[in-house]
mmCIF file of C-alpha atoms in Angstrom:
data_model
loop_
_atom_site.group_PDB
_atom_site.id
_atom_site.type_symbol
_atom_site.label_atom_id
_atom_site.label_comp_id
_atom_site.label_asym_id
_atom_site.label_seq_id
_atom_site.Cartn_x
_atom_site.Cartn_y
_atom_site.Cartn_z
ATOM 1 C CA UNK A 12 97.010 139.999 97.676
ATOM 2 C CA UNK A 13 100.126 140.315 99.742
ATOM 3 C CA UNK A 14 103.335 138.313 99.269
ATOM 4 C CA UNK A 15 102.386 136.198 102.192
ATOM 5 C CA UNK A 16 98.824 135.536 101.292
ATOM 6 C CA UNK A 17 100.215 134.517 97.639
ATOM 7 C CA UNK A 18 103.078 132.089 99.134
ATOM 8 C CA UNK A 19 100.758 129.875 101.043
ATOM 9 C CA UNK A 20 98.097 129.962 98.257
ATOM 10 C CA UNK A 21 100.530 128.666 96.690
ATOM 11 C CA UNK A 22 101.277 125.979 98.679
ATOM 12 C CA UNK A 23 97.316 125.280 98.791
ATOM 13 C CA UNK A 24 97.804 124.784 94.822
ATOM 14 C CA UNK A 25 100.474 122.458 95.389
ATOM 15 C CA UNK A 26 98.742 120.501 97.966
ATOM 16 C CA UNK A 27 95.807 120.349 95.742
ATOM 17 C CA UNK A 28 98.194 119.074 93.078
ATOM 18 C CA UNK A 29 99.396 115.875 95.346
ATOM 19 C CA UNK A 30 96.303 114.743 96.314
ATOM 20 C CA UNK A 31 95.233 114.247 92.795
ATOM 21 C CA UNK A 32 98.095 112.784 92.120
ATOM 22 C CA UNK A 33 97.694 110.412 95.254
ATOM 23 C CA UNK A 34 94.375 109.570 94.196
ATOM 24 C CA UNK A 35 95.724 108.431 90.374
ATOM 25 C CA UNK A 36 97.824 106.490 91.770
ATOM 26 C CA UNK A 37 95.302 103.778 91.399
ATOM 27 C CA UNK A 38 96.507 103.287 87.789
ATOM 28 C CA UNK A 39 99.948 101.941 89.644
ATOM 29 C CA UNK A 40 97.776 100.358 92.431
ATOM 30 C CA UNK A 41 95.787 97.873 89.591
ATOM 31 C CA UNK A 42 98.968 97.555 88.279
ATOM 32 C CA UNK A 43 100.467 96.103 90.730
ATOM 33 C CA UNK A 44 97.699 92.914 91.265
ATOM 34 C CA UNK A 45 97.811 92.335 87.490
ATOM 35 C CA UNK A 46 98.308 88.962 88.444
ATOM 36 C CA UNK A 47 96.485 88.208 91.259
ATOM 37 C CA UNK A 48 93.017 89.810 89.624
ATOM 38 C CA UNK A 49 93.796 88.578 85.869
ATOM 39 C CA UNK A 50 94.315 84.180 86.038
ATOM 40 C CA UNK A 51 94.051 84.282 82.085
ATOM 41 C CA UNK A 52 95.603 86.348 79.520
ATOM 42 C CA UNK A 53 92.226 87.637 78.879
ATOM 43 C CA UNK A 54 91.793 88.827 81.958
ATOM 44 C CA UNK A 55 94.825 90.323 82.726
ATOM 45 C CA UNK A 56 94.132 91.941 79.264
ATOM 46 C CA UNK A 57 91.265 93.504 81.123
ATOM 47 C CA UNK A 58 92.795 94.768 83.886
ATOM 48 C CA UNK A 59 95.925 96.108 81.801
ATOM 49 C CA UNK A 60 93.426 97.846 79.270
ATOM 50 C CA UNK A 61 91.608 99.223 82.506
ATOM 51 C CA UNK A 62 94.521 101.005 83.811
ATOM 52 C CA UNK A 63 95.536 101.898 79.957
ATOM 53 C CA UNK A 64 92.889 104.444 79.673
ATOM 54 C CA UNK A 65 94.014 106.209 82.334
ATOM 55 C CA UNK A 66 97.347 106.047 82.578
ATOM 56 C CA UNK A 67 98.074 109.708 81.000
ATOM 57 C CA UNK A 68 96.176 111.369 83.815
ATOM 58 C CA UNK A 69 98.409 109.905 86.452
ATOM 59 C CA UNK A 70 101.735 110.929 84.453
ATOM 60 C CA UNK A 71 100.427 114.751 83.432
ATOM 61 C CA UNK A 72 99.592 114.826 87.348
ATOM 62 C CA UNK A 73 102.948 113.838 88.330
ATOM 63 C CA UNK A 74 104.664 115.842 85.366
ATOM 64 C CA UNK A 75 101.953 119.231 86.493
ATOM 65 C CA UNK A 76 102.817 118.594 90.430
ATOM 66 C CA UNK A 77 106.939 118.779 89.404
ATOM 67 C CA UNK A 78 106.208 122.105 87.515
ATOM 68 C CA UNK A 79 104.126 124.023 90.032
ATOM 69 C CA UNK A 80 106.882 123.099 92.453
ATOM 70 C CA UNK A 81 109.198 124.461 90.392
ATOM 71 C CA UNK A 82 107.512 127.517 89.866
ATOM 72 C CA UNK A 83 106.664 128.221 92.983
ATOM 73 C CA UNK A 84 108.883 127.121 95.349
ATOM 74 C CA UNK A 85 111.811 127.169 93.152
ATOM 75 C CA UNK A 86 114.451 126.483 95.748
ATOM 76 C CA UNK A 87 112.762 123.353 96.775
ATOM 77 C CA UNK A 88 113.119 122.092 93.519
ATOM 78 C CA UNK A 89 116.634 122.432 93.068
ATOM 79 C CA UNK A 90 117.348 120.880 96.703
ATOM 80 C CA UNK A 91 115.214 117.854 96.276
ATOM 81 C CA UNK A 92 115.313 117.688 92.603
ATOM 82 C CA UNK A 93 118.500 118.156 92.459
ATOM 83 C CA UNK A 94 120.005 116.666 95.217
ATOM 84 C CA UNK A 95 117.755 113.700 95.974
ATOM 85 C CA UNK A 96 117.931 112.898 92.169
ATOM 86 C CA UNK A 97 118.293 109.324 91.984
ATOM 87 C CA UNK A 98 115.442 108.910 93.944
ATOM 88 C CA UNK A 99 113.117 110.770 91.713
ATOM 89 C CA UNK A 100 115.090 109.076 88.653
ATOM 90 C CA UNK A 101 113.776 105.960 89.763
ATOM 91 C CA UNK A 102 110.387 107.050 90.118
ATOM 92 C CA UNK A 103 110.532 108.739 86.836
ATOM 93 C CA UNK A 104 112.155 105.884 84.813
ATOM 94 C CA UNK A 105 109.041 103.417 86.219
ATOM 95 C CA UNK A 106 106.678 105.217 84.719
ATOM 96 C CA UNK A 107 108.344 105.514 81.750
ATOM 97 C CA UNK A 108 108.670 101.922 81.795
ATOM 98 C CA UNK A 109 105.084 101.692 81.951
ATOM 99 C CA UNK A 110 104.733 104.079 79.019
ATOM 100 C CA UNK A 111 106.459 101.286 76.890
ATOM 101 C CA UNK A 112 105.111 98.585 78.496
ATOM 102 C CA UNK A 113 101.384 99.751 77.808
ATOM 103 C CA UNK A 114 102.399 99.796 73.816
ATOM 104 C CA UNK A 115 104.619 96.964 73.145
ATOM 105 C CA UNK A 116 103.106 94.025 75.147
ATOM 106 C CA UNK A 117 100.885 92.554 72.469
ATOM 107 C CA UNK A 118 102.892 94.363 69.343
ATOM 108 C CA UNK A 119 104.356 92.293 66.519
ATOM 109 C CA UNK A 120 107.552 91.162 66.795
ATOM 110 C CA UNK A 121 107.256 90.992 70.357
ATOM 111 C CA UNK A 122 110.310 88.822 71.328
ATOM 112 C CA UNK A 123 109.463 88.943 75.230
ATOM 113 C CA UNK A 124 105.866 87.974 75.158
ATOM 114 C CA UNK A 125 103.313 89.930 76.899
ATOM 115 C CA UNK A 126 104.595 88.662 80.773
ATOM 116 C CA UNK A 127 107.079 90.221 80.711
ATOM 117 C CA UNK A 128 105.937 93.770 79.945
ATOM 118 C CA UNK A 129 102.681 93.331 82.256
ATOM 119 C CA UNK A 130 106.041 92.514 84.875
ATOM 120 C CA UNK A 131 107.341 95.529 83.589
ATOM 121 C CA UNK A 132 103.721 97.281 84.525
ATOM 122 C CA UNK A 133 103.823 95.330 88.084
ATOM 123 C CA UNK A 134 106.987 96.899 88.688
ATOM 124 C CA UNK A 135 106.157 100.484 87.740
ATOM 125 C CA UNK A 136 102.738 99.401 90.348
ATOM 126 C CA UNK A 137 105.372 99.134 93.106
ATOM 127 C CA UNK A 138 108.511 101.245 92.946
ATOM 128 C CA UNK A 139 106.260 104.290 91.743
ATOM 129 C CA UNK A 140 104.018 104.671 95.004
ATOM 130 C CA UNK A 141 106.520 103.302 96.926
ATOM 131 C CA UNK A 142 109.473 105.687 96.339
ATOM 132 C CA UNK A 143 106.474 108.657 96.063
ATOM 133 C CA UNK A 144 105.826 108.128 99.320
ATOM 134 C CA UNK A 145 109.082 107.717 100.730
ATOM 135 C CA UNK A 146 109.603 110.863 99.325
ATOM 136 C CA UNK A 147 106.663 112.668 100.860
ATOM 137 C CA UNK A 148 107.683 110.928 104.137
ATOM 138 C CA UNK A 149 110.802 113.725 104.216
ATOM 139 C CA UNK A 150 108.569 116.746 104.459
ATOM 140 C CA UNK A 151 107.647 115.422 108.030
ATOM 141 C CA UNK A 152 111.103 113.555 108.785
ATOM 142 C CA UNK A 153 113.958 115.255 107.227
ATOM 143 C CA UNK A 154 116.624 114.966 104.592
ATOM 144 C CA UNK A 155 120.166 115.457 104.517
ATOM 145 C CA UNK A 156 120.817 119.036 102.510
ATOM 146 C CA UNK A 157 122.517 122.117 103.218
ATOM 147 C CA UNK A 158 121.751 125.774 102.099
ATOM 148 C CA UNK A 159 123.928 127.671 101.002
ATOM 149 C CA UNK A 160 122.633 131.092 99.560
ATOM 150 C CA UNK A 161 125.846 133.051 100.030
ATOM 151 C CA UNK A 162 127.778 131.162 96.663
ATOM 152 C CA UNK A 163 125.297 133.017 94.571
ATOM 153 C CA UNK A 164 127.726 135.671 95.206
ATOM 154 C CA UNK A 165 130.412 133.315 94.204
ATOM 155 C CA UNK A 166 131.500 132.789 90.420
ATOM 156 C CA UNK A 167 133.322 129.944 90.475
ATOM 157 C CA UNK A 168 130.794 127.721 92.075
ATOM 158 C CA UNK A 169 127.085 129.775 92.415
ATOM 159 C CA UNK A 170 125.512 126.132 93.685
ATOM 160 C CA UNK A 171 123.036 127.092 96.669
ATOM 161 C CA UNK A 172 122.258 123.938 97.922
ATOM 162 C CA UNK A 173 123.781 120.582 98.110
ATOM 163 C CA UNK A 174 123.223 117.363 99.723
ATOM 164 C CA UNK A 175 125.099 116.577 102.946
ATOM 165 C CA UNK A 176 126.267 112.981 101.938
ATOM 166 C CA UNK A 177 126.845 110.640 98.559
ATOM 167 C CA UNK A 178 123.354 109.014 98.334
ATOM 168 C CA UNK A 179 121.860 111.804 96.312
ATOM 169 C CA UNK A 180 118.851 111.057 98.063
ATOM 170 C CA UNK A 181 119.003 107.678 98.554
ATOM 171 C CA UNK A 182 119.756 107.583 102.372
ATOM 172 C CA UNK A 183 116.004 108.752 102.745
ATOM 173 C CA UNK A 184 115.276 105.162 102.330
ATOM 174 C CA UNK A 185 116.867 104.312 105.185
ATOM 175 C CA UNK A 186 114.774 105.746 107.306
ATOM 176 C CA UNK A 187 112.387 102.898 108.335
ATOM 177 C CA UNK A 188 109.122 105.538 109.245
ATOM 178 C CA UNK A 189 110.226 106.990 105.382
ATOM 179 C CA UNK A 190 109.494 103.342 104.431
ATOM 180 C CA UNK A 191 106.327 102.855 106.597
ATOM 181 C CA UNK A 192 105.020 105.945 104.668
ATOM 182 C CA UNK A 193 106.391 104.898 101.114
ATOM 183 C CA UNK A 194 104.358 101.173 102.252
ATOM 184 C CA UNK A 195 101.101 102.791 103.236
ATOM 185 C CA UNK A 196 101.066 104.980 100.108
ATOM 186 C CA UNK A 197 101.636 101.530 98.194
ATOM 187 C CA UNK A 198 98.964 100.073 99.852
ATOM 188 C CA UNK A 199 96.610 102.874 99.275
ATOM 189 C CA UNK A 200 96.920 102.954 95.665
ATOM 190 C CA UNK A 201 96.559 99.069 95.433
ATOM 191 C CA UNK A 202 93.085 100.252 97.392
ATOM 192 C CA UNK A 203 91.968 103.053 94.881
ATOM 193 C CA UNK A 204 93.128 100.363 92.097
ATOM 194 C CA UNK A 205 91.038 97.611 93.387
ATOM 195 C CA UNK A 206 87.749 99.700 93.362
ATOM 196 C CA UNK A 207 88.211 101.326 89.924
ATOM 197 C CA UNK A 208 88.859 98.150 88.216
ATOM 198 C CA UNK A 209 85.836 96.916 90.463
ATOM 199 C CA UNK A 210 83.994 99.545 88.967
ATOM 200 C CA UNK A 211 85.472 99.743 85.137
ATOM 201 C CA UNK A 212 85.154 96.123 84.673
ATOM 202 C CA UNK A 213 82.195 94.514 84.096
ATOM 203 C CA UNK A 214 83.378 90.968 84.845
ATOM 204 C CA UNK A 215 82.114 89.125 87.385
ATOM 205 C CA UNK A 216 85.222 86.910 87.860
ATOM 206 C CA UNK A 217 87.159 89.663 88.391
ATOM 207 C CA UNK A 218 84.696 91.475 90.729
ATOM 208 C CA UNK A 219 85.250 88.729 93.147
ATOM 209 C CA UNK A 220 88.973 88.919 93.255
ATOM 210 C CA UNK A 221 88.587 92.798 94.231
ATOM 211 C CA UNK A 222 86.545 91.913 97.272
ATOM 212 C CA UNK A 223 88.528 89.388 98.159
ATOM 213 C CA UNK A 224 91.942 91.291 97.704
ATOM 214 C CA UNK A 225 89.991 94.752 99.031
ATOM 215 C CA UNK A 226 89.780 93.817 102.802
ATOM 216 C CA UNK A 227 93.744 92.458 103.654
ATOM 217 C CA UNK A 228 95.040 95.833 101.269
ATOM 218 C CA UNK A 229 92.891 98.048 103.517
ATOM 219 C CA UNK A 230 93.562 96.441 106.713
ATOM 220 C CA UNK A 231 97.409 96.337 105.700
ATOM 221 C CA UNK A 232 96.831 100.178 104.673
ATOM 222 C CA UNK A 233 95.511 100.939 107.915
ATOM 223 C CA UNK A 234 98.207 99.616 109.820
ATOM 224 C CA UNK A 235 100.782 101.374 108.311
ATOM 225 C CA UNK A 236 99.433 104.849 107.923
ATOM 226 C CA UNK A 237 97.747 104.730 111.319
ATOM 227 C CA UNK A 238 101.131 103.760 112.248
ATOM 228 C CA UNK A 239 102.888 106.730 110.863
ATOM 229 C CA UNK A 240 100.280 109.533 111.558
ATOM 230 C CA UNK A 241 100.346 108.712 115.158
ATOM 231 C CA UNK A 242 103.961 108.995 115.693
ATOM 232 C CA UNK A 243 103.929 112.298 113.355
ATOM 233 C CA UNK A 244 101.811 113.715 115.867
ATOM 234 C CA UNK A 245 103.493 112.718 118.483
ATOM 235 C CA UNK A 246 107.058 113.457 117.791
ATOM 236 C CA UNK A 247 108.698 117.039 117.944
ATOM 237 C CA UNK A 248 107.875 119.029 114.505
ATOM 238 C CA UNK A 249 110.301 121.876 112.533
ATOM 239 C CA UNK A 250 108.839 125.247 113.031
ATOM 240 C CA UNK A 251 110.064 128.837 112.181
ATOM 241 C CA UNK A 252 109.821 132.191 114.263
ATOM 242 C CA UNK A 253 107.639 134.315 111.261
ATOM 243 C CA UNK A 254 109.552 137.498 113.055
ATOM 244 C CA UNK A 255 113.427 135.927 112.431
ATOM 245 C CA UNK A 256 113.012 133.158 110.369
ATOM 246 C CA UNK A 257 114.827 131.155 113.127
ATOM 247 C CA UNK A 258 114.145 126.904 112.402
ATOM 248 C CA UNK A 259 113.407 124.850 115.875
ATOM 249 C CA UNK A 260 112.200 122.056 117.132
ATOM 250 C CA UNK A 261 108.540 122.015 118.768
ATOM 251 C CA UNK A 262 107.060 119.143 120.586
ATOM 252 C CA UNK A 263 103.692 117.979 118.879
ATOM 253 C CA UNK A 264 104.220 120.394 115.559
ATOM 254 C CA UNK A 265 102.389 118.604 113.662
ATOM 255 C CA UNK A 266 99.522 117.551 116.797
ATOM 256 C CA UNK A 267 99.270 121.671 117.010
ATOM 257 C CA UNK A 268 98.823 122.627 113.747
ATOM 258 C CA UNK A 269 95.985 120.257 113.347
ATOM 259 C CA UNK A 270 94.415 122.082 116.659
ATOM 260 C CA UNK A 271 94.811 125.476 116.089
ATOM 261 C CA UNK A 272 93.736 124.835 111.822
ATOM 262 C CA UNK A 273 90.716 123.029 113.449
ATOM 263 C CA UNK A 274 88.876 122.867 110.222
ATOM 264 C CA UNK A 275 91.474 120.990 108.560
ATOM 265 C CA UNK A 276 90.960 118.423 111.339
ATOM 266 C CA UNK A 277 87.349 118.282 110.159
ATOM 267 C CA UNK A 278 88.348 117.898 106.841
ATOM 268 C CA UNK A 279 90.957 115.069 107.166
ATOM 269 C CA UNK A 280 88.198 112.984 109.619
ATOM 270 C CA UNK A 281 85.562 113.688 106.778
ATOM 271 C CA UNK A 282 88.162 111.675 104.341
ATOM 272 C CA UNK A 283 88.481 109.208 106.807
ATOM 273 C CA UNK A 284 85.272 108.762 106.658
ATOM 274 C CA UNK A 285 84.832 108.673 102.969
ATOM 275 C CA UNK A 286 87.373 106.286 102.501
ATOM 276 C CA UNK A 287 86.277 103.611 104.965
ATOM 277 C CA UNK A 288 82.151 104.419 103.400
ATOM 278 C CA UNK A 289 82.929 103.550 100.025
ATOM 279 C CA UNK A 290 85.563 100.346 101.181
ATOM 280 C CA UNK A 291 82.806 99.063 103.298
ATOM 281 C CA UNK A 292 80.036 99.545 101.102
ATOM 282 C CA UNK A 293 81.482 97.720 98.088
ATOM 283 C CA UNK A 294 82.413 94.769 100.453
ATOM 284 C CA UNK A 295 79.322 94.406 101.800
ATOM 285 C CA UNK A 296 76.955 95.058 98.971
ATOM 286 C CA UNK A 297 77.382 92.864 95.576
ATOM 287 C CA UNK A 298 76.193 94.949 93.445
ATOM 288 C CA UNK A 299 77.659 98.340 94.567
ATOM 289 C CA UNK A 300 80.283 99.565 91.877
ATOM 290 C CA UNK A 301 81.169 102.843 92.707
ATOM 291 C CA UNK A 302 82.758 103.003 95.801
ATOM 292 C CA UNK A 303 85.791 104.519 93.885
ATOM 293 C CA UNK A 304 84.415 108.175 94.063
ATOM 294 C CA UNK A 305 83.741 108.780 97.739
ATOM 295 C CA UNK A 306 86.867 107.121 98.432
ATOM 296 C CA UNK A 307 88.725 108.518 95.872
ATOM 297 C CA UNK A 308 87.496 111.918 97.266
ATOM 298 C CA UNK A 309 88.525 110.835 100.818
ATOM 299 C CA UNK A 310 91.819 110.492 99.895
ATOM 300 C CA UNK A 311 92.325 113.674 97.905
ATOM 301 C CA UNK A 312 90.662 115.155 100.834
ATOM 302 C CA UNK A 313 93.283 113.767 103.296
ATOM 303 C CA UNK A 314 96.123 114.396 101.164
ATOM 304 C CA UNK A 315 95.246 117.726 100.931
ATOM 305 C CA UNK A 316 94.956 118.116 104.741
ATOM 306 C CA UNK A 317 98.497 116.484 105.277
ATOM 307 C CA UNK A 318 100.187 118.681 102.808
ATOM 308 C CA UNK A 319 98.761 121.893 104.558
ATOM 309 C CA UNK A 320 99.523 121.022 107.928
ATOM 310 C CA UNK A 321 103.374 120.450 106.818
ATOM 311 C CA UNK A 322 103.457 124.004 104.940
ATOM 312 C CA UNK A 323 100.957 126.381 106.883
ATOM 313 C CA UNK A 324 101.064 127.563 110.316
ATOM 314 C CA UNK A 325 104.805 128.595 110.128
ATOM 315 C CA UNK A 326 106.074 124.854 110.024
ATOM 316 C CA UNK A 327 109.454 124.062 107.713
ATOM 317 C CA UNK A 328 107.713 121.791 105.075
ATOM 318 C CA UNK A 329 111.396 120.245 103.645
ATOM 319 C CA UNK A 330 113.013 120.103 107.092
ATOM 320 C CA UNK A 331 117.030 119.397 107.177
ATOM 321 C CA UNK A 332 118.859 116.899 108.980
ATOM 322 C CA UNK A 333 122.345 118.333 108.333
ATOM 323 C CA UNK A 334 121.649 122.091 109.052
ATOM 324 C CA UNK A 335 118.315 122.438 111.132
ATOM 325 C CA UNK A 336 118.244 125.940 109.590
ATOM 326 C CA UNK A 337 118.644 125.477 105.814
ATOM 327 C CA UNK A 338 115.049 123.700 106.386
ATOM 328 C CA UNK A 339 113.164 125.664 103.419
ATOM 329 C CA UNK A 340 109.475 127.464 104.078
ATOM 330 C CA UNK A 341 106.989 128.596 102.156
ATOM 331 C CA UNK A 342 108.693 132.054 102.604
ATOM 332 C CA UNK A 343 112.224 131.349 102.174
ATOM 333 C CA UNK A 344 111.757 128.715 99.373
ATOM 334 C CA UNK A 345 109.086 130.570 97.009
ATOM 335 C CA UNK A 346 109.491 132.543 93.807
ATOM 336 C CA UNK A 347 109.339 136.581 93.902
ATOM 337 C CA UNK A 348 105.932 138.288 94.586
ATOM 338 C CA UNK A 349 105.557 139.202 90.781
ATOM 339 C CA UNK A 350 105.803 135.517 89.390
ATOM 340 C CA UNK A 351 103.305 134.094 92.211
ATOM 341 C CA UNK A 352 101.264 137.280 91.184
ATOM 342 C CA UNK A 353 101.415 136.327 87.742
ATOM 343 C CA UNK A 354 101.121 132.662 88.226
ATOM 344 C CA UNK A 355 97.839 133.270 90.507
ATOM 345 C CA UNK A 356 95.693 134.737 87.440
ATOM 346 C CA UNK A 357 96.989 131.894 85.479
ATOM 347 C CA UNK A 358 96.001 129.590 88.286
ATOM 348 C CA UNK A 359 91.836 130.481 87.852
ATOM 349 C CA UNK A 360 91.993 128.150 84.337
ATOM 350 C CA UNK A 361 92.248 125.001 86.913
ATOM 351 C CA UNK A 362 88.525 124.923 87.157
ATOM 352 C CA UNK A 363 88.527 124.759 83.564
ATOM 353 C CA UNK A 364 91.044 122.016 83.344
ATOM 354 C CA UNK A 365 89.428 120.158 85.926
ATOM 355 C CA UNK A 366 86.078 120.428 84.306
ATOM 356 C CA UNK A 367 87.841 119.173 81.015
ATOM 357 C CA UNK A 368 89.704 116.139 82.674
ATOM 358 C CA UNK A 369 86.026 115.016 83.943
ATOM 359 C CA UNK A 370 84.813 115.108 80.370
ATOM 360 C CA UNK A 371 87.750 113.628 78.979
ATOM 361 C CA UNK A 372 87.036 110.830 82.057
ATOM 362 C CA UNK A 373 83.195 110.377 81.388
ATOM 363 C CA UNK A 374 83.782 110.267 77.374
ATOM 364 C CA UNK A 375 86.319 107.506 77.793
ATOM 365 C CA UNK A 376 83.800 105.380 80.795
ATOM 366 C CA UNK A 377 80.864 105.746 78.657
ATOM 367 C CA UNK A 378 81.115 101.562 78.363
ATOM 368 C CA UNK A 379 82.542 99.602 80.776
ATOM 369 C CA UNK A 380 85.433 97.213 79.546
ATOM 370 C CA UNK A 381 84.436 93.277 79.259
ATOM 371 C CA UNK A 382 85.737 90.156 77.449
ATOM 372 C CA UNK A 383 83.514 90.994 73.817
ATOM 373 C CA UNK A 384 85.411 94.636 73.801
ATOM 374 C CA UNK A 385 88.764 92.871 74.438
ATOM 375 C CA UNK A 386 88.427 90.418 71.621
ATOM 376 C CA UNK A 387 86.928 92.111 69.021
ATOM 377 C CA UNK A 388 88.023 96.235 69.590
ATOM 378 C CA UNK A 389 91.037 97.869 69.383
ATOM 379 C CA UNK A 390 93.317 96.550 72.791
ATOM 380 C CA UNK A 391 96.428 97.010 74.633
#
């Protein structure tokens, strides 16, 4: 395994990483239509208890995604994590927010009544997705850092990067195709969340909310990624010169990489397709259920596809507006050759955690949630 081979399997381990996370994002995505699924307290109860079984997967994701970035690309990590931290301080401080909210709603001693907690949950629904995919939006658009690798050398201030203005990451918001992103990501997980809870409740009040609320979230979703992919691939891209390291600008980066990594185009179109089969399906048949898993594989499948074609085929995957040539790579960004080494071996037990999360999934589905299990078991 050379260095180079390791670096971008790294980056396939990170990619793998967000789309799983994109896909959990259905716990946020239910979250968010608390209200407009649930007209009772009962069955918002439903919903809320719904998303509470699953709510751990999303935040170990998110927690498991920030670690293999740090461990791999280390330099990212200090730039964005570092720089841009008040956006990801907002994204982390809604999901602990729903932490709390999930436990204290219907407590004793509850001064705020349970409304205001499941607002708490809406909240966490929107900002979380939202701000995630504003984030994301900045691997293909930019953000406003600057590299410096020489102060290592310097002991009064060894800081290597810093951001270019006082937003601390916050500027990225103004970006409105950042936004359009962060939107469609929103909308996506209110997608995923409609069909799980169509799938994990067996109400059949609440089943015809989802189908009612499925069709304007996907055609809103549609919109706005559509939207945004087409202008990625048509606008100029960041690449690098593998010989120099040079950063430039190349008309239709992002249009070529998906041409000359043909069978990542094949890929993303076969998520497409998954998607739209298991949206369609449970509109149009009553007493489909499922449509959650070949969706929910379309999107990791997408995901996946978008996060190569920012990081492979010599493209700058955390592009700078400042200075075009702090833009970090998979080669100037990553750890040494010995800790991806390392790491790699350690890397083969993600079968086995994957295998255990499905377990740990099936054990917890084995009965679907109604209105007897709410009233008379142990509830959020």
């Amino acid at each position: 395994m050379s260095y180079e081979f390791l670096q971008s399997y790294w980056w396939f381990i990170v990619s793998l990483m967000a789309a799983f996370l994109v896909f959990l994002l259905f716990v946020q995505g239910a979250n968010s239509l608390i209200f407009n699924l649930g007209k009772t307290a009962e069955e918002r109860r439903l919903v809320v208890n719904s998303t509470g079984r699953k709510w751990e997967f999303t935040f170990t994701t998110l927690v498991t995604f920030g670690a293999s970035f740090f461990a791999s690309f280390p330099l990212f990590y200090s730039t964005s994590f570092g720089g841009a931290y008040w956006v990801w301080m907002l994204i982390l401080f809604s999901f602990v927010v729903q932490a709390v909210s999930y436990e204290f709603q219907h407590k004793l001693g509850n001064l705020f009544g349970p409304k205001t907690f499941q607002a708490c949950l809406v909240f966490n629904g929107v900002v979380g997705p939202l701000l995630l995919g504003g984030a994301v939006a900045t691997f293909f658009n930019g953000s406003n850092f600057i590299i410096e690798k020489a102060n290592m050398m310097t002991s009064v201030q060894p800081v290597i990067s810093r951001w270019a203005n006082a937003s601390s990451g916050l500027d990225a918001l103004l970006d409105v195709w950042n936004l359009v992103f962060g939107v469609a990501v929103f909308l996506l997980a209110r997608v995923l969340g409609i069909l799980y809870v169509h799938n994990n409740v067996a109400d059949d009040e609440i089943r015809r909310r989802t189908r009612t609320q499925l069709v304007w979230n996907v055609a809103a979703f549609l919109v706005f990624f559509l939207a945004f992919l087409l202008r990625t691939l048509l606008k100029a891209g960041y690449a690098y010169d593998p010989a120099t390291g040079l950063i430039f600008m190349e008309p239709y980066k992002y249009l070529h990489n998906l041409i000359a990594m043909w069978p990542l185009t094949l890929v993303l179109l076969a998520g497409v397709v998954l998607l739209l089969f298991g949206v369609a399906r449970t509109v149009l048949v009553k007493d489909y259920v499922r449509g959650i898993w070949p969706a929910g594989i379309g999107v990791i499948l997408v995901v996946l596809v978008l996060f190569l074609c920012v990081g492979w085929n010599n493209t700058a995957f955390y592009p700078s507006n400042a200075d075009l040539q702090s833009s970090l790579t998979i080669r100037n960004s990553s750890s040494s050759e010995t800790t991806l080494r390392a790491m790699a071996y350690v890397s083969l037990l993600v079968p086995v955690i994957l295998a255990y999360a499905a377990y740990a999934w099936r054990a917890i589905d084995k009965k679907k949630i109604d209105r007897r299990e709410i009233s008379e078991g142990e509830a959020y």
